Tab-separated table of C-alpha atoms and ligand atoms in Angstrom:
chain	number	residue	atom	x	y	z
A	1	UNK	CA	106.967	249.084	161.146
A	2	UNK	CA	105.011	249.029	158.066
A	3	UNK	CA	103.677	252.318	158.107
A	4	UNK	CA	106.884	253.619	158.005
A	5	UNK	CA	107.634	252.753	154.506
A	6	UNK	CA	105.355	255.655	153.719
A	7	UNK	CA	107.216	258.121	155.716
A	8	UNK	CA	108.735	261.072	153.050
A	9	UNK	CA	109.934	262.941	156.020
A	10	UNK	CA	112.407	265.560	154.670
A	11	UNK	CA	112.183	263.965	151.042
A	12	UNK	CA	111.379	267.005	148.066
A	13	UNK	CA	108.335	266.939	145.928
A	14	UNK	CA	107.433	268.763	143.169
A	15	UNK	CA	104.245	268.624	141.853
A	16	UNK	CA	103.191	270.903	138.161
A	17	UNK	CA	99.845	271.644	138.230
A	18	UNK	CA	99.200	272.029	141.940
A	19	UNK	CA	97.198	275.639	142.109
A	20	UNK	CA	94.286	273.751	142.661
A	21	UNK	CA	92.619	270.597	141.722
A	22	UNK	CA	94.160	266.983	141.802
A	23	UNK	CA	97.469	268.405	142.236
A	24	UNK	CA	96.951	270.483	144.456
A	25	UNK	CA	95.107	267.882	146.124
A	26	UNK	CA	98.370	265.435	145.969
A	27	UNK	CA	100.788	268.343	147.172
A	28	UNK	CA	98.805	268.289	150.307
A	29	UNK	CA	98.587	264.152	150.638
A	30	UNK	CA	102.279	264.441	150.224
A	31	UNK	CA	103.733	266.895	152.501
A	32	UNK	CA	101.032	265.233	155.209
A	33	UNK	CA	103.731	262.352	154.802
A	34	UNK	CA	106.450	264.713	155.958
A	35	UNK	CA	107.631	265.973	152.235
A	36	UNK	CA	109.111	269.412	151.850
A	37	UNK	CA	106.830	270.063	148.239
A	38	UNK	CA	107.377	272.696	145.240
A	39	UNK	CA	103.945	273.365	143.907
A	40	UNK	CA	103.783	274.693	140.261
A	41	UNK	CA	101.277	276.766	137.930
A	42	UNK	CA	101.076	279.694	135.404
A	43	UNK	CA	99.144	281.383	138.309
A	44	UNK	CA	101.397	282.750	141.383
A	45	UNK	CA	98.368	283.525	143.563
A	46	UNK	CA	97.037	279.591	143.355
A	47	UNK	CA	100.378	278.610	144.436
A	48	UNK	CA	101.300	280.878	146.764
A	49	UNK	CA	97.926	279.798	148.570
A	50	UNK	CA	98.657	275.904	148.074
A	51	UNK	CA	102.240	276.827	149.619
A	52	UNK	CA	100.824	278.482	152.542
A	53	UNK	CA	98.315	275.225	153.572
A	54	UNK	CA	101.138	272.705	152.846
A	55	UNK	CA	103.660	275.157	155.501
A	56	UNK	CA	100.444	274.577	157.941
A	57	UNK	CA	101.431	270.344	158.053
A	58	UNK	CA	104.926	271.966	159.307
A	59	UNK	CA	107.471	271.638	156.067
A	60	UNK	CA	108.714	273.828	153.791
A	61	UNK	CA	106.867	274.882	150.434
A	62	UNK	CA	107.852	277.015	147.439
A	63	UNK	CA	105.465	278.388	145.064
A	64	UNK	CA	106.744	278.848	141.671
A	65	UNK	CA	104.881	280.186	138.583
A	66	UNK	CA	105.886	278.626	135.455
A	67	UNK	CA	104.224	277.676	132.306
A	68	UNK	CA	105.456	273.789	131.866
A	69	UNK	CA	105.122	273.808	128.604
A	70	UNK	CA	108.014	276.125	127.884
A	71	UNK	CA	111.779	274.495	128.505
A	72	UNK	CA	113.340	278.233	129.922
A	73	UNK	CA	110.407	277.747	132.364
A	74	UNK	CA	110.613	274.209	133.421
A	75	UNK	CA	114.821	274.801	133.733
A	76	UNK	CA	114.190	277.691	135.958
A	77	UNK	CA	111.774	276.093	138.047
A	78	UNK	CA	113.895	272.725	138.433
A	79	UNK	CA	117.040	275.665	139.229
A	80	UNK	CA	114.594	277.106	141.705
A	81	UNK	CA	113.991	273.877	143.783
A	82	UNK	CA	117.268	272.569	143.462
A	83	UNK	CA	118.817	276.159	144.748
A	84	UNK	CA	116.331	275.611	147.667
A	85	UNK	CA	116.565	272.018	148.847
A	86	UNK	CA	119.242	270.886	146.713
A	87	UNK	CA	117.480	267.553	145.491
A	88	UNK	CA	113.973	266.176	144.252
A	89	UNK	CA	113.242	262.924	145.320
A	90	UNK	CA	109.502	262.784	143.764
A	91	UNK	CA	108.032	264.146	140.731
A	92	UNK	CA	104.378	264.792	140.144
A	93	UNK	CA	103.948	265.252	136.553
A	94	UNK	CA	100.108	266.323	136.906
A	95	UNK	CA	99.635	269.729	134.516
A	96	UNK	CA	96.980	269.097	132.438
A	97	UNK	CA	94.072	270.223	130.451
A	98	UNK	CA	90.905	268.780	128.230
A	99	UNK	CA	89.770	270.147	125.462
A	100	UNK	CA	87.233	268.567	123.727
A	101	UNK	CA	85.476	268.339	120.595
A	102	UNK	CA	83.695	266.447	117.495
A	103	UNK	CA	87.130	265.446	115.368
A	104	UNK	CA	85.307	266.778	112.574
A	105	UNK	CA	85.395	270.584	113.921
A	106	UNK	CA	88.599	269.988	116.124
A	107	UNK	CA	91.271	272.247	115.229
A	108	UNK	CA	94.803	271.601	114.299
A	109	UNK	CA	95.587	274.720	116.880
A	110	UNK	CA	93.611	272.719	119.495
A	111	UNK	CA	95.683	269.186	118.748
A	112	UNK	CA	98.344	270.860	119.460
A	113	UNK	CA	97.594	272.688	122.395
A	114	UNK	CA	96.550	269.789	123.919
A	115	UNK	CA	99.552	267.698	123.193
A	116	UNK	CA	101.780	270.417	124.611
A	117	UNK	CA	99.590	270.373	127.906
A	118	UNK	CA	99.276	267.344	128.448
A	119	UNK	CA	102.236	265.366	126.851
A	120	UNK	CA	104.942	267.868	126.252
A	121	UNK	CA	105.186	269.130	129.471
A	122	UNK	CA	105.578	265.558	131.002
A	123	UNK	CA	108.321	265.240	128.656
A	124	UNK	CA	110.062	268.277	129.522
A	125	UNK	CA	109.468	268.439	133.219
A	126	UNK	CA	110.817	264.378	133.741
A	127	UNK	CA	113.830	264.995	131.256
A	128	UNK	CA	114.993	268.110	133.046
A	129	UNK	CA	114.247	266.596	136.840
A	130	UNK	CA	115.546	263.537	135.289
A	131	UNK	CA	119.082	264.293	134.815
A	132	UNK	CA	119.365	265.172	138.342
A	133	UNK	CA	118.097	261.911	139.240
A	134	UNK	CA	120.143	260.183	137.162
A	135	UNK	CA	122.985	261.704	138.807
A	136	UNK	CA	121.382	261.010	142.526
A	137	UNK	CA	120.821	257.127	141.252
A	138	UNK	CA	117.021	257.804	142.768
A	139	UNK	CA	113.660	258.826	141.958
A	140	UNK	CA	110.270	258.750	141.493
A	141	UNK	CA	108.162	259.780	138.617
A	142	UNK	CA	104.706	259.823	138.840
A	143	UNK	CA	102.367	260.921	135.858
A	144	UNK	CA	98.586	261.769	135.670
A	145	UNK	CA	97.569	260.077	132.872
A	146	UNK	CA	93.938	259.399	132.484
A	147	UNK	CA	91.356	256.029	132.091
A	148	UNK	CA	91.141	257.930	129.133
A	149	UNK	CA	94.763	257.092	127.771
A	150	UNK	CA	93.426	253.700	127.638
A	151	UNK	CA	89.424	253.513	126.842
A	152	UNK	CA	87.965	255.447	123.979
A	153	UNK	CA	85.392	258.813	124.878
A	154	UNK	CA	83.685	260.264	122.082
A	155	UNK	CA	85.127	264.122	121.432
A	156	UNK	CA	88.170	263.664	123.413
A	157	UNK	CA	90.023	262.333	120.268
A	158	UNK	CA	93.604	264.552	121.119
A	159	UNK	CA	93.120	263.993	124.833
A	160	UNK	CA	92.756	260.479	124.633
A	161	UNK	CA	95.696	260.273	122.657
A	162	UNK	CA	97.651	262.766	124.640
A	163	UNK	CA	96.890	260.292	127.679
A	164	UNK	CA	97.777	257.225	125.856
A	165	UNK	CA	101.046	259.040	124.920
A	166	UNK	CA	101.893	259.851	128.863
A	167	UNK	CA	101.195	256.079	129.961
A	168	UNK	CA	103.724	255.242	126.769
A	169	UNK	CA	106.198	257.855	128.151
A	170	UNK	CA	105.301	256.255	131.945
A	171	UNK	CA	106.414	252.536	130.688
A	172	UNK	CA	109.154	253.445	128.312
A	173	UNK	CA	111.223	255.596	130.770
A	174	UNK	CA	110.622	253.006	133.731
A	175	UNK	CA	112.537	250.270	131.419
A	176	UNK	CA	114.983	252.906	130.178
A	177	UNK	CA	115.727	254.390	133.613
A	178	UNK	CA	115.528	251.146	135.873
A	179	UNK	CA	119.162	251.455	135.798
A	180	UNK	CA	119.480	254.917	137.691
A	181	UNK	CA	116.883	253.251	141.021
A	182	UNK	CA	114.423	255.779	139.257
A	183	UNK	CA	110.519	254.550	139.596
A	184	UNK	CA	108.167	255.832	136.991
A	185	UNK	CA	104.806	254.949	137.292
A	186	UNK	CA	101.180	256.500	136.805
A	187	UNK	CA	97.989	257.274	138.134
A	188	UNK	CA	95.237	257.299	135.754
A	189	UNK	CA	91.554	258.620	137.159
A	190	UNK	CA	88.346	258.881	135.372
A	191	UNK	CA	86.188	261.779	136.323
A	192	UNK	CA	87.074	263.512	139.390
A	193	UNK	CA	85.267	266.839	140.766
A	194	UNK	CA	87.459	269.673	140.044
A	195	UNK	CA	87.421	272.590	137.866
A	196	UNK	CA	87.832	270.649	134.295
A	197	UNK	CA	84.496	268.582	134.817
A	198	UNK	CA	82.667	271.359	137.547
A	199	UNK	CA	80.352	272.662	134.358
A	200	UNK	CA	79.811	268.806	133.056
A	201	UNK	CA	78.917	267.867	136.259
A	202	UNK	CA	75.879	270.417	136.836
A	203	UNK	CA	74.161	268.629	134.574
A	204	UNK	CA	72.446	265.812	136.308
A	205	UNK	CA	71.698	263.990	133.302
A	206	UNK	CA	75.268	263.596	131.793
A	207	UNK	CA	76.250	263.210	135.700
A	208	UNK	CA	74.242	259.914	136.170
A	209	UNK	CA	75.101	258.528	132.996
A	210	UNK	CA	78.777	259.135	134.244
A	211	UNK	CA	78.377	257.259	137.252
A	212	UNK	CA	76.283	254.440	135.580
A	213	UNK	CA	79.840	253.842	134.303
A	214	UNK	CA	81.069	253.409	137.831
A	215	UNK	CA	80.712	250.648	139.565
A	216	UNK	CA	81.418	252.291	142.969
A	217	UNK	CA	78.504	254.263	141.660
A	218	UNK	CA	80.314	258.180	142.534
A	219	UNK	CA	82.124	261.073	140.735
A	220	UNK	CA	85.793	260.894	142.583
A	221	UNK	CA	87.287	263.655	144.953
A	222	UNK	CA	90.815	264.974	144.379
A	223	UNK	CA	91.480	263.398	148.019
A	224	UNK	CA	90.681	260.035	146.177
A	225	UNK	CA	93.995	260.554	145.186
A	226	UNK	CA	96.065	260.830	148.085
A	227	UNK	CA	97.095	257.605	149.229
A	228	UNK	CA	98.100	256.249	145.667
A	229	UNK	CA	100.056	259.425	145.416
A	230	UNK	CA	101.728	258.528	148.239
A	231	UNK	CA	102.306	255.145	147.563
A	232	UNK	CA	103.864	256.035	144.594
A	233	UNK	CA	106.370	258.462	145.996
A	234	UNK	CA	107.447	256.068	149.099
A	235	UNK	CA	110.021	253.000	149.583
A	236	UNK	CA	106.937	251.257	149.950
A	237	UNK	CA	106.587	251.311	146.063
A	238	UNK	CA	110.254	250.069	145.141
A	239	UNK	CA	109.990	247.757	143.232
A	240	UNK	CA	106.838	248.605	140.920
A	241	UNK	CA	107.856	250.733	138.139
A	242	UNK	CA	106.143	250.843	134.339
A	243	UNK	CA	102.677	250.467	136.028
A	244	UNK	CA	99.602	252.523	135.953
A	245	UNK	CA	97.111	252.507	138.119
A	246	UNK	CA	93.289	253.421	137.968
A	247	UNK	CA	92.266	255.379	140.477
A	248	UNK	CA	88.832	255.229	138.897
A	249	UNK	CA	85.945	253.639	140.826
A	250	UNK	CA	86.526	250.524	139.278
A	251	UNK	CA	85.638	251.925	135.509
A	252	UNK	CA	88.220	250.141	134.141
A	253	UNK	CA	87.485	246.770	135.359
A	254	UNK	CA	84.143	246.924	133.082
B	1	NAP	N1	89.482	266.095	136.686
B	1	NAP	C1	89.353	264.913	136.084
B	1	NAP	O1	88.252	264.345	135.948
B	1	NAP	C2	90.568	264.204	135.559
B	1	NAP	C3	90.435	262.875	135.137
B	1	NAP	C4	91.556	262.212	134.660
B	1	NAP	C5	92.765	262.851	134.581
B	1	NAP	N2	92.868	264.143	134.970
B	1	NAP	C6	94.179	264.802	134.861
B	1	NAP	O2	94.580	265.261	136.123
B	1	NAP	C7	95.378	266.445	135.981
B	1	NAP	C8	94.791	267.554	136.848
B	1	NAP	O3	93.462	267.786	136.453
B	1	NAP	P1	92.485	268.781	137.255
B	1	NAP	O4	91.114	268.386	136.888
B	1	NAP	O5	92.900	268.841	138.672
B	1	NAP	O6	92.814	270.162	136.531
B	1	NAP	P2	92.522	271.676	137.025
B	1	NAP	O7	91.621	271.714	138.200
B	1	NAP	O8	92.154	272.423	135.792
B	1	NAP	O9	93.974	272.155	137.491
B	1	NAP	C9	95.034	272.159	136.581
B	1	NAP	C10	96.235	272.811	137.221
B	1	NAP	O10	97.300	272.778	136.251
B	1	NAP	C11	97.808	274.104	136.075
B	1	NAP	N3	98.308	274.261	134.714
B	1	NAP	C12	97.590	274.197	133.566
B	1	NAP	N4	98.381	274.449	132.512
B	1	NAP	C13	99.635	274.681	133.011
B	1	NAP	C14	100.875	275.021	132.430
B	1	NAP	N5	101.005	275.170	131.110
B	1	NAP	N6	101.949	275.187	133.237
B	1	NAP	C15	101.831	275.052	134.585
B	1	NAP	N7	100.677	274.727	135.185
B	1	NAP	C16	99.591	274.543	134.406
B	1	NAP	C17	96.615	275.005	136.390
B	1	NAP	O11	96.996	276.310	136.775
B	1	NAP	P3	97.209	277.526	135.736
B	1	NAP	O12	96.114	277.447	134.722
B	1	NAP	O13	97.174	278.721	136.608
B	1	NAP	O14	98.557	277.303	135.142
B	1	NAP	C18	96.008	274.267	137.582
B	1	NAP	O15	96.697	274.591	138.768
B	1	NAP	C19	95.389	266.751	134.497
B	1	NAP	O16	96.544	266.210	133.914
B	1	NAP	C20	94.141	266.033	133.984
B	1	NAP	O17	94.227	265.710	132.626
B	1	NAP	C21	91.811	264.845	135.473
């Protein structure tokens, strides 16, 4: 049956990023599909409560605080999951942050942070889980890029290019690591309601000028999200690798 190539049942997930938001969002999707899921952030208590609503769909969740940013971190959260479960079959590369700004007053402290965030830790997080699929000869690697690693915004200068540097990281490793059966692709929204755009988003004004930009004419939810998550993580996605996808409301097609 078809549906059945979207079955994870008792395949491993970990997903940065999921204390709330899109990723916690995608944790969810994914263990709904049967997937035991490690759920990542700097804050225990976001986890621990992801952890607890993904054990409700009847798997197994850990909660691990890490900052992925830092390599002792991401090493002893990849030790963590392996000690647990003993593999990872998916990836979610989905930490993130914006930080925004006129280039003019944008701050060499800020670049960086933001390239760290947003870049960095997709580095670290699919070279450490990396080696172990290498060794397994499977995997998949999904990163949350943005529509904004490919079309311009006015004061996002370091996130766009942060974003254009995780769909380069997305494309390069899927060539590089075709070899090992591992699948790297990406998801790329444009705005989505969660915490990052909650403030912009009060503001009716910059709000319908936002969705003037979309032709299905609404912000996206996190649960937008959950079936190309899925996708992504399942045999049904075999052979597509080096491929982003908007998840976007058909910005991009402008
Ligand atoms: N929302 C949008 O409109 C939108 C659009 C396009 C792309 N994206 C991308 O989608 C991803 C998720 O965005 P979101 O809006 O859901 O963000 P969010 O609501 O702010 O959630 C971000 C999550 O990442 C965690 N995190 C941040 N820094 C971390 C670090 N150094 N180590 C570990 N965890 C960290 C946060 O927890 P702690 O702070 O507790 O660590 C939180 O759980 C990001 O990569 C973002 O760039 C979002």
């Amino acid at each position: 049956m078809c549906v059945e190539l979207f079955n994870l049942h008792d395949k491993v997930a970990l997903v940065t990023g999921a204390g709330k938001g899109l990723g916690k969002s995608m944790a969810l999707a994914l263990s709904e599909s049967g997937a035991h899921v490690a759920v990542v952030s700097r804050t225990f208590s976001d986890v621990e409560e992801t952890a607890q609503e993904i054990e409700g769909n009847g798997v197994t969740s850990i909660p691990i605080a890490a900052d992925v940013t830092k390599l002792a971190d991401v090493k002893k959260m990849v030790d963590i999951v392996l000690a647990k479960f003993n593999t990872i079959d998916i990836l979610v590369n989905n930490a993130g942050a914006f930080i925004g700004g006129k280039m003019q007053e944008f701050s060499l402290d800020d670049w960086y942070k933001t390239i760290e965030i947003n870049l960095t830790s997709a580095y670290l997080c699919t070279k450490t889980v990396g080696m172990h699929m290498i060794e397994k000869k499977r995997g998949k690697i999904i990163t949350i890029s943005s529509a904004l690693g490919v079309f311009g915004a006015s004061r996002s200068s370091a996130y766009c290019s942060s974003k254009g540097g995780v769909i380069q990281l997305t494309k390069a490793l899927a060539v590089e690591w075709a070899k090992y059966n591992i699948n790297v692709n990406s998801i790329a929204p444009y705005t989505m309601e969660t915490d990052t755009t909650r403030e912009m988003l009060k503001d009716e004004k910059i709000k319908q000028s936002i969705i003037s930009k979309i032709p299905l004419k609404r912000i996206g939810l996190p649960s937008d999200l959950s079936g190309t998550v899925v996708f992504l993580a399942s045999k049904a996605s075999d052979y597509i690798t080096g491929q982003v996808i908007f998840v976007d409301g058909g910005f991009s097609a402008q």
